[in-house]
XYZ file of C-alpha atoms in Angstrom:
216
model
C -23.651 51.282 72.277
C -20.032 49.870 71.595
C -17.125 51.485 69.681
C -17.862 54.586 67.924
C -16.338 57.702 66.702
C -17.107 60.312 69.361
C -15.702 57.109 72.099
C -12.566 56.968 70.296
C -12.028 60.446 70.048
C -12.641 61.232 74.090
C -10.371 58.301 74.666
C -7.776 59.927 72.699
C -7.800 63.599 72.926
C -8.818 63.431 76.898
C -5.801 63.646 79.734
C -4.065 64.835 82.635
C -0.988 65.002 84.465
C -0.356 61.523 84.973
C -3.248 60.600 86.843
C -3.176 57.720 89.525
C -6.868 57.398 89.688
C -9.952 57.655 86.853
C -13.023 57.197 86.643
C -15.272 56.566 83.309
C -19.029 57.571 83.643
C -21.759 55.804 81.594
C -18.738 53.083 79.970
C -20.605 51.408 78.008
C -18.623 48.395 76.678
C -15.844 49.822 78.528
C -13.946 50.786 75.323
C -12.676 54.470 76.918
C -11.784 52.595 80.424
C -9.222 50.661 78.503
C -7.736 53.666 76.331
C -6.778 55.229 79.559
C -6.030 52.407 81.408
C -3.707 51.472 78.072
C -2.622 55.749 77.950
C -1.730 56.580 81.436
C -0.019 53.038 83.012
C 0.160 54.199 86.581
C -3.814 54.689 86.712
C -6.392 52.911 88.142
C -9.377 53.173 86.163
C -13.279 52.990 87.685
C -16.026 52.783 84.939
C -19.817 53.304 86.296
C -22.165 51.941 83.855
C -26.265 51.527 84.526
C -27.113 49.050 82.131
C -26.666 45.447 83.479
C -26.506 43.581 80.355
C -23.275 46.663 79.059
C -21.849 46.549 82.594
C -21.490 42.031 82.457
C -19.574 43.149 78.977
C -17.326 45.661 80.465
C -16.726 42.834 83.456
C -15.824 40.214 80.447
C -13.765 42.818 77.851
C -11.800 44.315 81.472
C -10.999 40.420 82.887
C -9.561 39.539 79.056
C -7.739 43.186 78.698
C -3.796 43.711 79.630
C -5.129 46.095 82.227
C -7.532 44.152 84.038
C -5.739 44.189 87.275
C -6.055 48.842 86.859
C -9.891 48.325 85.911
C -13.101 47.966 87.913
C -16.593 48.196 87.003
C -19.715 49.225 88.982
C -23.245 48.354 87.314
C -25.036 51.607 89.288
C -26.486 54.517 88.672
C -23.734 57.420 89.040
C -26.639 59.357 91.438
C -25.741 56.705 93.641
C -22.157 55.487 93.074
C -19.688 56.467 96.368
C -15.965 56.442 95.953
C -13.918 56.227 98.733
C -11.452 58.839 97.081
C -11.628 61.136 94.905
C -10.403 61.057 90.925
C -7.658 63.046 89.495
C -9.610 62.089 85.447
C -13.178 61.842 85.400
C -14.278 61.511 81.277
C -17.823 60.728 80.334
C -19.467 59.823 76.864
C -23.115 60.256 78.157
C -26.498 60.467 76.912
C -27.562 63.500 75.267
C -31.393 63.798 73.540
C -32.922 65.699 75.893
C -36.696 65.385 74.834
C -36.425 64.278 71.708
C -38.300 60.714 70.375
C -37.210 58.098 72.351
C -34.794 54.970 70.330
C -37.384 52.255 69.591
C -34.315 50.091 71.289
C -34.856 50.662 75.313
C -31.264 49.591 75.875
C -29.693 52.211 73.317
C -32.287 54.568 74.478
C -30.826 54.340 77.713
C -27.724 54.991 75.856
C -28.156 58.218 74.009
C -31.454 59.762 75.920
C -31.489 61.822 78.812
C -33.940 63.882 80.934
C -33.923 67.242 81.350
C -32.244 66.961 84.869
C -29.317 64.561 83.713
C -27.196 67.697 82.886
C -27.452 69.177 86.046
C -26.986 65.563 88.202
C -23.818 64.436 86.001
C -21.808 67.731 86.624
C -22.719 67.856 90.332
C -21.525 64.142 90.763
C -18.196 64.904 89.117
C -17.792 68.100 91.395
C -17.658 65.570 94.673
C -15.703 63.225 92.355
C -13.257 65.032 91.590
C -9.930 66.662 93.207
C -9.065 69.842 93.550
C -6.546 70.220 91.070
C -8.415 67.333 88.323
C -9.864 67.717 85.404
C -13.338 66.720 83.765
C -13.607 65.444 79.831
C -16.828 65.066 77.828
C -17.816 65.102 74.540
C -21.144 66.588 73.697
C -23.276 68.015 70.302
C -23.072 71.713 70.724
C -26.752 72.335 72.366
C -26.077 69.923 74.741
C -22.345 71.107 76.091
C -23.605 74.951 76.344
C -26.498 73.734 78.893
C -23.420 71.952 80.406
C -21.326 74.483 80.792
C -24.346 76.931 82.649
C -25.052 74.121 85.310
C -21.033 73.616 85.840
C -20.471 77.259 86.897
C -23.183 76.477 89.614
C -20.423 73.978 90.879
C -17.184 75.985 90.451
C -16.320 73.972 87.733
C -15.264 75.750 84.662
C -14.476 75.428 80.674
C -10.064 75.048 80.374
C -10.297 74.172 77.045
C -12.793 73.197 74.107
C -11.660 70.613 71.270
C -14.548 71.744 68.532
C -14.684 68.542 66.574
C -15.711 68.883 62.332
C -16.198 66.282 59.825
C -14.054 68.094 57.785
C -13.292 72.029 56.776
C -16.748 72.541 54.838
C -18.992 70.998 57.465
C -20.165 72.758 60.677
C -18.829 71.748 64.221
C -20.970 68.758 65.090
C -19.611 68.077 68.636
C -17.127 69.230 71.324
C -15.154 68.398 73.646
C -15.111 70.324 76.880
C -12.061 69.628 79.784
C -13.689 71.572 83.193
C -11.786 72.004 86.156
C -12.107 74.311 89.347
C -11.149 77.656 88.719
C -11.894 80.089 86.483
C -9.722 80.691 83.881
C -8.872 81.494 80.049
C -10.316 79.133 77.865
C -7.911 77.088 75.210
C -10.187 76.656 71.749
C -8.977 73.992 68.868
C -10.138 72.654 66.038
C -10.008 68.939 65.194
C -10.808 66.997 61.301
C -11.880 63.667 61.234
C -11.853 63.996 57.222
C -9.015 65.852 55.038
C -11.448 64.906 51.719
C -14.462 62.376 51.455
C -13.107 59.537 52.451
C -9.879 59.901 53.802
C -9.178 60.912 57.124
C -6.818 63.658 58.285
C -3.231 62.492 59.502
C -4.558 63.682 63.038
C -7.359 61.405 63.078
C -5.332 58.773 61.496
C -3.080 59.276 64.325
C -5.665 58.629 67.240
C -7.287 55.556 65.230
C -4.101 53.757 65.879
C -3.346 54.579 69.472
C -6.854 53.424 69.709
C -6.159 49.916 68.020
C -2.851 49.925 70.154
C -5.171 49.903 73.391
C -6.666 46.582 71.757
C-alpha cells in the first residue's frame, strides 16, 4: 500500500508537543515517517514495517528524503521490535479486516488484514513504547477503533480525543481517528470533510493536501 487518503490524513491531523522521538508502526512506503519527520524538525522518526519488499522502499524513499539523517527503518514484526527508549509520538495506519476474505494480493493482504489478536498485540506494544506523558494516533473504520478502544483500557491507555472523519455532510462517518494517552480523561470529539460537494474538497482538506505535498 503507498499514498492514500486515510495516510495523508494521520500524517496531518496527528501531533504532540514537540516531540524529540517517533515512531511509525506498519509504514508502509514510509509516506507518514516523512510528514512528521517534515512537521516536527527536532524529531527523530522510527518506522517498523514487516514486509521486506515495503521496508527496502522506505530504506530508498528515507536515504533520498531531506530528513534522512531523523529517519530509520526496521523490517520486523512490531511483536518483536525493542527500542532502547521510549517515544513521545507513536501513530499507526495498520491493518484492519479482521476475518473478512483475504486480498487475492498476499502483500496488500498483509497490508489491510489482521487477526483477531492484532488489536490487542498493537495497543499493548505501544503501552511499553510509549512515555508517560505521549500520545498514541491511529486511524481506524469505526468497528475496528471501538474493539480498540476496549483492549486499550486494559493498558491504561485511554481515548483524548476522536477526529470522526466523513466524505462529506450527507455521508456517514467512515473512519476515525483516535489520539490515546495514559490517563483517563474527557474526551475531545470533531468532525472532519474531505468533500464540501462532489468533487471538490473542503478548504480543510485542501489545507492538509498541501502540507502533505510540502513534506515531498
Amino acid at each position: 500500500m503507498k499514498i492514500n487518503t486515510d495516510g495523508i490524513l494521520l500524517g496531518t491531523l496527528s501531533g504532540q508537543n514537540a516531540p524529540s522521538s517517533i515512531l511509525d508502526i506498519g509504514t508502509g512506503t514510509g509516506v507518514i515517517a516523512m510528514m512528521l519527520a517534515q512537521r516536527f524538525d527536532q524529531a527523530h522518526v522510527d518506522a517498523v514495517e514487516i514486509d521486506e519488499a515495503a521496508a527496502k522502499r522506505t530504506e530508498y524513499n528515507f536515504s533520498r528524503s531531506p530528513f534522512a539523517n531523523r529517519l530509520r527503518v526496521f523490517h520486523q514484526d512490531i511483536a518483536l521490535f525493542e527500542s532502547p527508549g521510549r517515544y513521545n509520538l507513536i501513530v499507526s495506519n495498520p491493518p484492519y479486516f479482521v476475518n473478512d476474505l483475504k486480498s487475492q494480493e498476499a502483500r496488500k493482504g498483509i497490508a489491510r488484514h489482521a487477526d483477531e489478536a492484532f488489536f490487542e498485540l498493537l495497543i499493548r506494544k505501544v503501552a511499553t513504547l510509549l512515555t508517560a506523558e505521549g500520545l498514541f494516533w491511529v486511524i481506524l473504520p469505526i468497528k475496528q477503533a471501538a474493539d480498540l478502544m476496549l483492549n486499550a483500557v486494559l493498558y491504561r491507555l485511554f481515548p483524548h480525543k476522536i477526529i470522526h472523519l466523513y466524505s462529506d455532510e450527507n455521508k456517514e462517518e467512515f473512519r476515525q481517528i483516535i489520539c490515546f494517552g495514559f490517563g483517563d480523561r474527557p474526551v475531545q470529539h470533531e468532525k472532519f470533510y474531505i468533500y464540501a460537494e462532489r468533487g471538490v474538497y473542503t478548504d480543510a482538506y485542501k489545507h492538509l493536501l498541501k502540507d502533505f505535498f510540502l513534506a515531498f
